[in-house]
Coordinates of N, CA and C in Angstrom, one line a residue:
R1 N 1.1 -1.4 -0.1 CA 0.2 0.0 -0.3 C 0.9 0.9 -0.1
N2 N 2.3 1.5 0.4 CA 2.8 2.3 0.9 C 3.9 1.9 -0.5
H3 N 3.8 1.2 -1.7 CA 4.5 1.3 -2.9 C 4.8 2.2 -3.6
M4 N 3.3 2.9 -3.7 CA 3.6 4.1 -4.8 C 3.9 5.2 -4.2
K5 N 3.8 5.8 -3.0 CA 3.6 6.4 -2.2 C 5.2 7.5 -2.7
N6 N 5.0 9.0 -2.4 CA 6.1 10.0 -2.5 C 6.4 10.3 -1.2
Y7 N 7.5 9.9 -0.4 CA 8.2 10.7 0.6 C 9.3 11.4 0.2
Y8 N 9.0 12.9 0.6 CA 9.9 13.7 1.0 C 10.6 14.1 2.1
L9 N 11.8 14.5 1.9 CA 12.6 14.2 3.2 C 13.7 15.8 3.0
Y10 N 13.3 16.5 4.0 CA 14.7 17.9 3.8 C 15.3 17.8 4.6
L11 N 16.9 17.5 3.5 CA 17.9 17.6 4.5 C 18.5 19.3 4.5
I12 N 18.7 19.6 6.2 CA 18.9 20.7 6.4 C 20.5 20.3 7.0
R13 N 21.2 21.5 6.6 CA 22.5 21.7 7.6 C 22.3 22.6 8.6
H14 N 23.1 22.1 9.2 CA 23.0 23.0 10.9 C 23.3 24.0 10.9
G15 N 23.5 25.2 11.8 CA 23.6 26.6 11.6 C 25.0 26.4 12.4
I16 N 25.7 27.6 11.7 CA 27.0 28.3 12.3 C 27.8 27.8 13.6
T17 N 28.8 27.4 13.8 CA 29.2 27.2 14.9 C 30.9 27.9 14.9
Q18 N 31.5 28.1 16.5 CA 32.6 28.9 15.9 C 33.8 28.0 15.4
G19 N 33.8 27.0 15.2 CA 34.5 26.2 14.7 C 34.9 26.6 13.3
N20 N 33.4 26.8 12.7 CA 33.3 27.0 11.0 C 33.2 28.3 11.1
L21 N 33.5 29.6 12.0 CA 33.7 30.5 12.1 C 35.0 31.0 11.4
D22 N 35.8 29.8 12.2 CA 37.5 29.8 12.2 C 38.0 29.0 11.3
G23 N 37.2 28.7 10.7 CA 38.0 27.9 9.4 C 38.3 26.1 9.6
K24 N 37.9 25.8 10.7 CA 38.4 24.8 10.9 C 37.7 23.0 10.7
Y25 N 38.6 22.4 10.7 CA 37.6 21.0 10.4 C 37.0 20.6 11.3
I26 N 35.7 20.5 11.6 CA 34.9 20.4 12.7 C 34.2 19.0 12.3
G27 N 34.6 17.8 12.3 CA 33.5 16.2 12.6 C 32.7 15.9 13.6
Q28 N 33.8 15.8 14.5 CA 32.4 15.1 15.8 C 32.8 15.5 16.4
T29 N 33.6 16.6 16.8 CA 33.2 17.3 18.1 C 32.5 18.1 18.4
D30 N 31.9 18.0 19.1 CA 30.7 18.1 20.0 C 30.7 20.1 20.0
L31 N 30.6 20.7 19.0 CA 30.2 21.8 19.6 C 29.3 22.6 19.0
A32 N 28.7 23.5 20.1 CA 27.3 24.0 20.5 C 27.4 25.2 19.3
L33 N 25.9 25.6 19.0 CA 26.3 26.9 17.8 C 26.3 27.7 18.4
C34 N 27.4 28.7 17.6 CA 27.5 30.3 18.6 C 26.0 31.4 18.7
P35 N 26.3 32.1 18.9 CA 25.2 33.1 18.6 C 25.0 33.6 17.3
E36 N 26.2 33.9 16.4 CA 25.5 34.3 15.1 C 24.8 33.0 14.2
G37 N 25.6 31.6 15.0 CA 24.3 30.6 14.4 C 23.5 30.3 14.7
K38 N 22.8 30.9 16.0 CA 21.1 30.6 16.6 C 20.4 31.7 15.9
K39 N 21.3 32.9 15.6 CA 20.0 34.2 14.9 C 20.1 34.0 13.5
Q40 N 20.9 33.1 12.8 CA 21.1 32.9 11.2 C 19.6 32.0 11.1
I41 N 19.9 30.7 12.0 CA 18.8 29.5 12.1 C 17.0 30.4 12.2
E42 N 17.7 31.2 13.3 CA 16.0 32.1 13.5 C 15.8 33.1 12.0
S43 N 16.5 33.9 11.7 CA 16.0 34.4 10.8 C 15.7 33.5 9.8
L44 N 16.4 32.1 9.1 CA 15.2 31.6 8.3 C 14.5 30.9 8.6
C45 N 14.5 30.8 9.5 CA 12.7 30.6 10.4 C 11.4 31.7 9.6
A46 N 12.1 32.8 10.6 CA 11.1 33.8 9.9 C 10.8 34.1 8.4
D47 N 12.0 33.6 7.6 CA 11.5 33.9 6.2 C 10.7 32.4 5.4
E48 N 10.7 31.4 6.3 CA 9.3 30.3 6.5 C 10.0 29.4 5.6
I49 N 11.0 29.1 5.8 CA 12.1 29.0 4.5 C 11.7 27.3 4.4
Y50 N 11.7 26.8 5.4 CA 11.4 24.8 6.5 C 10.1 25.1 5.7
P51 N 9.4 23.8 6.0 CA 8.5 22.9 5.1 C 7.9 22.3 6.7
E52 N 6.2 22.4 6.6 CA 5.9 21.4 7.4 C 6.1 20.4 7.4
V53 N 6.8 19.4 8.4 CA 7.1 17.8 8.7 C 6.3 17.2 9.5
G54 N 6.0 15.9 9.2 CA 5.6 15.2 10.4 C 6.6 14.7 11.1
K55 N 7.7 14.5 11.3 CA 8.7 14.1 11.6 C 9.9 14.4 11.9
V56 N 11.2 14.4 12.8 CA 13.0 15.5 12.3 C 13.4 14.2 13.1
Y57 N 14.7 14.1 11.9 CA 15.4 13.1 12.4 C 16.7 13.9 12.3
S58 N 17.9 13.8 13.5 CA 18.7 14.3 13.7 C 20.0 13.8 14.2
S59 N 21.1 14.2 13.3 CA 22.7 13.7 14.0 C 22.6 14.0 15.4
P60 N 23.5 12.9 16.2 CA 23.5 12.9 17.8 C 24.3 14.4 17.6
L61 N 25.0 15.3 17.2 CA 25.8 16.4 17.6 C 24.9 17.2 18.0
A62 N 25.4 18.2 19.3 CA 24.6 19.5 19.6 C 24.2 20.3 18.5
R63 N 25.3 20.8 17.5 CA 25.2 21.5 16.9 C 23.7 21.1 15.7
C64 N 23.5 20.0 15.9 CA 21.8 19.6 14.5 C 21.2 19.5 15.8
L65 N 21.4 19.2 16.9 CA 20.1 19.0 17.8 C 19.5 20.6 18.4
E66 N 20.7 21.4 18.2 CA 20.1 22.6 18.8 C 19.3 23.1 17.6
T67 N 19.7 23.0 16.2 CA 19.3 23.5 15.1 C 18.0 22.7 14.9
A68 N 17.6 21.8 15.2 CA 16.3 21.1 15.2 C 15.2 21.6 16.1
E69 N 16.1 21.9 17.3 CA 15.1 22.7 18.0 C 14.4 24.3 17.7
I70 N 15.5 24.6 17.3 CA 14.9 26.1 16.9 C 14.0 25.7 15.5
I71 N 14.5 25.2 14.8 CA 13.2 24.9 13.2 C 11.9 24.2 14.0
Y72 N 12.0 23.3 14.5 CA 10.9 22.1 14.8 C 10.6 22.2 16.2
P73 N 10.1 23.1 16.9 CA 10.4 22.9 18.4 C 9.6 21.8 18.7
E74 N 8.4 22.0 18.0 CA 6.8 21.0 18.6 C 7.2 19.3 18.2
Q75 N 8.3 19.4 17.8 CA 8.6 18.0 16.7 C 9.2 17.1 17.4
K76 N 8.6 15.7 17.3 CA 9.2 14.8 18.1 C 10.5 14.3 16.9
L77 N 11.8 13.7 17.9 CA 13.1 13.9 17.4 C 13.5 12.7 17.0
M78 N 14.1 11.9 16.2 CA 14.7 10.6 16.5 C 16.0 10.8 16.0
I79 N 17.1 10.5 16.9 CA 18.5 10.7 16.5 C 18.5 9.8 16.1
V80 N 19.5 10.2 15.0 CA 20.3 8.9 14.2 C 21.7 8.8 13.5
D81 N 22.3 8.2 14.5 CA 24.3 8.0 14.5 C 24.8 8.2 13.3
E82 N 24.3 7.3 12.4 CA 25.0 7.1 11.2 C 25.0 8.6 10.4
I83 N 24.1 9.6 10.8 CA 23.9 11.0 9.8 C 25.2 11.6 10.6
C84 N 25.8 10.9 11.4 CA 27.1 12.2 12.1 C 28.1 12.5 11.5
E85 N 28.2 13.8 11.7 CA 29.3 14.2 10.8 C 30.9 12.9 10.2
M86 N 31.7 13.4 9.2 CA 32.7 12.8 9.0 C 33.4 13.0 10.3
N87 N 34.5 11.6 10.6 CA 35.5 11.5 11.6 C 36.8 12.2 11.0
F88 N 37.4 13.4 11.3 CA 38.8 14.0 10.4 C 39.7 13.5 11.2
G89 N 39.8 12.7 12.4 CA 41.0 12.1 13.1 C 41.9 13.6 13.2
E90 N 43.4 13.6 12.8 CA 44.5 14.6 13.3 C 43.7 15.1 13.1
F91 N 42.8 15.6 11.6 CA 43.0 16.7 11.0 C 41.8 17.9 12.0
E92 N 41.5 16.8 12.3 CA 40.1 17.7 13.5 C 40.7 18.9 14.3
G93 N 39.2 19.9 13.7 CA 39.6 21.3 14.7 C 41.5 22.1 14.2
K94 N 41.6 21.7 13.2 CA 42.9 22.7 12.5 C 42.2 23.0 11.0
T95 N 43.2 24.2 10.6 CA 42.3 24.6 9.6 C 43.2 24.3 8.3
Q96 N 42.7 24.3 7.3 CA 43.4 24.6 5.8 C 45.0 24.8 6.1
R97 N 44.9 26.1 6.3 CA 46.7 26.5 6.2 C 47.5 26.0 7.3
Q98 N 47.0 25.1 8.2 CA 47.6 24.2 9.6 C 48.3 23.3 8.7
L99 N 47.5 22.6 7.6 CA 47.7 21.4 7.1 C 48.3 21.2 5.7
Q100 N 47.8 22.6 5.1 CA 48.0 22.6 3.3 C 49.8 21.6 3.2
D101 N 50.6 21.7 4.2 CA 52.2 21.4 3.7 C 52.2 20.1 4.0
L102 N 51.1 19.0 4.7 CA 51.0 18.2 5.0 C 51.0 17.0 4.0
R103 N 51.9 16.1 3.8 CA 51.3 15.2 2.6 C 50.5 14.4 2.7
E104 N 50.0 13.8 4.3 CA 48.9 13.3 4.1 C 47.9 14.0 3.7
Y105 N 47.7 15.7 3.9 CA 46.7 16.0 4.1 C 46.2 16.3 2.3
T106 N 47.7 16.2 1.5 CA 47.0 16.7 -0.1 C 46.7 15.3 -0.3
D107 N 47.2 14.2 0.0 CA 46.7 12.7 -0.3 C 45.0 12.6 -0.1
W108 N 45.3 13.0 1.3 CA 43.5 12.8 1.6 C 42.7 13.5 0.7
L109 N 42.8 15.2 0.9 CA 42.1 16.0 -0.7 C 42.0 15.2 -2.0
R110 N 42.9 14.5 -2.1 CA 42.8 13.8 -4.0 C 42.0 13.0 -3.8
G111 N 41.2 12.3 -2.4 CA 39.8 11.3 -3.0 C 40.3 10.3 -3.0
G112 N 39.5 9.3 -3.3 CA 39.5 7.8 -3.2 C 38.9 7.2 -2.3
S113 N 38.1 6.1 -2.1 CA 37.6 5.3 -1.0 C 38.0 5.0 -0.1
D114 N 39.4 5.0 -0.3 CA 40.5 4.4 0.8 C 41.2 5.5 1.6
A115 N 41.1 6.8 0.9 CA 41.6 8.0 1.8 C 40.9 8.6 3.4
A116 N 41.9 8.1 4.0 CA 41.6 8.8 5.1 C 42.7 9.8 5.7
P117 N 42.2 10.9 6.7 CA 42.8 11.5 7.7 C 43.2 10.3 8.5
P118 N 44.8 10.6 8.7 CA 45.6 9.6 10.2 C 44.5 9.5 11.5
N119 N 44.2 8.3 11.2 CA 43.2 8.0 12.2 C 41.8 8.2 12.6
G120 N 41.7 8.8 11.2 CA 40.1 9.2 10.9 C 39.1 8.2 9.9
E121 N 38.3 8.6 9.4 CA 37.6 7.6 8.5 C 37.5 7.8 7.3
K122 N 37.5 6.9 6.7 CA 37.7 6.2 5.3 C 36.6 7.1 4.2
Y123 N 37.0 7.5 3.2 CA 35.9 8.2 2.4 C 35.0 6.8 2.7
G124 N 35.0 6.0 2.1 CA 34.4 4.5 1.6 C 33.0 4.5 2.6
D125 N 34.1 4.0 4.0 CA 33.3 4.2 5.0 C 32.6 5.1 5.3
F126 N 32.4 6.5 5.0 CA 31.7 7.4 5.3 C 30.6 7.2 4.6
M127 N 30.9 7.3 3.3 CA 29.7 7.2 2.4 C 29.2 5.9 2.7
V128 N 28.9 4.4 3.3 CA 28.5 3.5 3.4 C 27.3 3.8 4.7
R129 N 28.0 4.8 5.4 CA 27.7 5.1 7.0 C 26.5 5.9 6.9
C130 N 26.7 7.0 5.6 CA 25.6 7.7 5.5 C 24.6 7.5 4.9
I131 N 24.8 6.2 3.7 CA 23.9 5.6 3.0 C 23.0 4.6 4.2
E132 N 23.5 4.2 5.4 CA 22.9 3.3 5.7 C 21.8 4.2 6.9
G133 N 22.3 5.5 7.3 CA 21.3 6.4 7.7 C 20.6 6.9 7.1
L134 N 20.2 6.7 6.0 CA 19.3 7.4 4.8 C 18.1 6.2 5.2
D135 N 18.8 4.9 5.0 CA 17.5 3.7 4.9 C 17.0 3.6 6.4
I136 N 18.0 4.3 7.4 CA 17.1 3.6 8.4 C 16.0 5.4 9.1
I137 N 16.2 5.8 8.3 CA 15.0 7.2 7.9 C 13.8 6.7 7.4
F138 N 14.7 6.5 5.9 CA 13.3 6.2 5.2 C 12.7 5.2 5.3
S139 N 12.9 4.1 5.8 CA 12.4 2.7 6.7 C 11.1 3.3 7.7
D140 N 11.8 4.2 8.6 CA 11.1 4.3 9.9 C 10.0 5.2 8.9
M141 N 10.0 6.2 8.3 CA 9.1 6.8 7.6 C 7.9 6.1 6.7
M142 N 8.2 5.0 5.9 CA 7.3 4.1 5.7 C 6.3 3.7 6.5
R143 N 7.1 3.2 7.3 CA 6.9 2.3 8.8 C 5.5 3.2 9.3
R144 N 5.9 4.3 9.4 CA 5.1 5.3 10.2 C 3.9 5.9 9.3
D145 N 4.4 5.5 8.0 CA 3.4 6.3 6.9 C 3.5 7.7 7.2
V146 N 4.8 8.4 7.6 CA 5.3 10.0 7.4 C 5.8 10.3 6.1
T147 N 5.2 11.3 5.5 CA 5.2 11.2 4.1 C 6.2 12.7 3.7
R148 N 6.3 13.4 5.0 CA 7.3 14.5 5.0 C 8.2 14.7 5.7
A149 N 8.9 14.8 6.1 CA 10.3 14.9 7.2 C 11.1 15.8 7.2
A150 N 12.3 16.0 8.1 CA 13.3 17.0 7.8 C 14.2 16.2 8.6
C151 N 15.4 16.6 8.0 CA 17.1 15.6 8.3 C 17.5 16.4 9.0
V152 N 18.0 17.1 10.1 CA 19.2 18.0 10.6 C 20.9 17.4 10.5
T153 N 21.5 17.5 9.6 CA 22.8 17.1 9.9 C 23.6 17.8 9.1
H154 N 25.3 17.3 8.8 CA 26.5 18.2 8.4 C 26.4 18.1 6.9
A155 N 27.3 19.3 6.8 CA 27.4 19.5 5.4 C 27.9 18.3 4.6
G156 N 29.1 17.5 5.1 CA 29.6 16.3 4.3 C 28.6 15.4 4.3
V157 N 27.3 14.8 5.1 CA 26.3 14.1 5.0 C 25.6 14.0 4.0
I158 N 25.6 15.3 3.6 CA 24.4 16.3 2.4 C 24.9 16.0 1.2
T159 N 26.0 16.6 1.1 CA 27.0 16.7 -0.2 C 27.2 14.9 -0.8
N160 N 27.8 14.4 0.3 CA 27.6 12.8 0.2 C 26.3 11.7 -0.5
L161 N 25.8 11.7 0.3 CA 24.5 11.5 0.1 C 24.0 11.6 -1.4
L162 N 23.7 13.0 -1.5 CA 23.4 13.8 -3.0 C 24.1 13.5 -4.2
C163 N 25.7 13.4 -3.9 CA 26.7 13.0 -4.9 C 26.6 11.6 -5.3
G164 N 26.6 10.9 -4.2 CA 26.6 9.2 -4.4 C 25.2 8.7 -4.5
Y165 N 24.1 9.2 -4.2 CA 22.7 8.7 -4.4 C 22.2 9.4 -5.3
G166 N 22.0 10.6 -6.1 CA 21.2 11.5 -6.2 C 20.9 11.7 -7.4
L167 N 19.5 11.8 -8.1 CA 19.5 12.4 -9.5 C 18.7 13.9 -9.7
P168 N 19.4 13.9 -10.9 CA 20.3 13.6 -11.5 C 21.8 13.9 -11.0
K169 N 22.2 13.1 -11.6 CA 24.0 13.2 -11.1 C 24.5 14.7 -11.1
G170 N 25.6 14.8 -10.0 CA 26.0 16.4 -10.0 C 27.3 15.9 -9.3
Q171 N 27.7 17.1 -9.2 CA 29.5 17.4 -8.6 C 29.2 17.9 -7.3
P172 N 29.9 17.8 -6.4 CA 30.0 18.2 -4.9 C 30.0 19.7 -4.7
A173 N 30.2 20.4 -5.9 CA 30.0 21.7 -6.0 C 29.0 22.2 -6.2
D174 N 27.8 21.6 -7.3 CA 26.7 21.7 -7.3 C 25.5 21.8 -6.0
Y175 N 26.3 21.2 -5.1 CA 25.3 21.0 -3.7 C 25.9 21.1 -2.1
M176 N 26.8 22.4 -2.3 CA 26.9 23.0 -1.6 C 26.2 23.7 -0.9
C177 N 25.6 23.9 0.5 CA 24.8 24.3 1.1 C 25.2 25.3 2.3
A178 N 25.1 26.5 2.3 CA 25.0 27.2 3.5 C 24.6 27.1 4.7
P179 N 25.5 26.9 5.7 CA 24.9 26.8 7.6 C 22.9 26.9 7.7
G180 N 22.1 26.0 7.9 CA 21.0 26.5 7.7 C 20.2 26.0 6.3
E181 N 20.7 26.2 5.6 CA 19.8 25.5 4.0 C 19.7 23.8 3.9
G182 N 19.4 23.9 2.5 CA 19.1 22.1 2.8 C 18.4 22.1 1.3
F183 N 18.0 20.6 0.9 CA 17.9 20.2 -0.3 C 16.6 19.3 0.4
E184 N 15.4 19.2 -0.8 CA 14.3 18.6 -0.6 C 14.8 17.1 -1.5
I185 N 14.4 16.0 -1.3 CA 14.5 14.7 -1.8 C 13.2 14.2 -1.9
L186 N 13.2 13.5 -3.1 CA 11.9 12.5 -3.3 C 12.4 11.0 -2.7
L187 N 11.8 10.7 -2.0 CA 12.4 8.9 -2.2 C 11.1 8.3 -2.2
T188 N 11.4 7.3 -3.3 CA 10.5 6.2 -3.3 C 10.6 4.8 -3.7
P189 N 10.1 3.9 -2.8 CA 10.5 2.6 -2.8 C 10.8 1.9 -3.9
F190 N 10.2 2.5 -5.0 CA 10.8 1.4 -5.9 C 12.4 1.8 -6.7
L191 N 12.5 3.2 -6.7 CA 14.2 3.5 -6.6 C 15.4 3.7 -6.0
W192 N 14.5 3.5 -4.9 CA 15.5 3.1 -3.3 C 15.7 1.5 -3.7
Q193 N 15.3 0.5 -4.0 CA 15.3 -0.8 -3.5 C 16.4 -0.7 -5.1
K194 N 15.8 -0.6 -5.8 CA 16.4 -0.3 -7.4 C 18.6 0.0 -7.1
G195 N 18.3 0.8 -6.1 CA 19.6 1.9 -6.5 C 20.4 1.5 -5.4
P196 N 20.6 1.7 -4.0 CA 19.6 3.0 -3.8 C 19.6 4.3 -4.7
A197 N 19.3 4.6 -5.0 CA 18.6 6.4 -5.2 C 17.6 6.9 -5.0
F198 N 17.6 8.1 -5.5 CA 16.8 8.8 -4.8 C 16.4 10.5 -5.6
E199 N 15.4 10.8 -5.8 CA 15.4 12.0 -6.7 C 15.6 13.1 -5.7
I200 N 16.4 14.4 -6.3 CA 17.0 15.8 -5.6 C 15.7 17.0 -6.4
S201 N 14.7 17.1 -5.5 CA 14.1 17.8 -6.4 C 14.0 19.4 -5.9
G202 N 14.6 19.6 -5.2 CA 14.8 21.4 -5.2 C 16.1 21.8 -3.9
R203 N 15.8 23.2 -3.7 CA 16.8 23.6 -2.5 C 15.6 24.3 -1.8
L204 N 15.8 24.1 -0.7 CA 15.1 25.2 0.3 C 15.5 26.5 0.2
Q205 N 14.5 27.6 -0.1 CA 15.2 28.8 0.2 C 14.0 29.6 0.1

């Protein structure tokens, strides 16, 4: 009965933290939103860019939970550990300038599924984790018959999912989103089972 339904999920990037302002790689360090970050999300709420939803999913990190709380204060929230940001290992908390002369850094930027920061997460493992997270969310939506939901997560997770599994196919640069912004994706059981894949149906603006 749910087989022909369309499910809409809004992938929303959390608001800014001091680490973002400082240009640092912040993966699993649990920073809160900075005052500017809170203000910015509040002003996007005032612009009414966020659609009404039946459920909210969030990364376990404070910056996502706080963003979800500002946008959807009334909504039930489910934490999904799998959509946490990438673990940057020894690059965590450092800026590009601090890292630019390191060979390990240039190797990592080159990419490939085995590329990882020292003691950090491989790209390939991160990809698998992100798609597992989306599968948990989509399964929950279908089971509970929620046809519109929001997912507050991280830039790395959003870009990764859209580039890896979204249609039409695009480059990472096409899917950059500013803090508090995001994308609407359309999930159907058919495309998900065949792919996994989903349609990228628009930007939140």
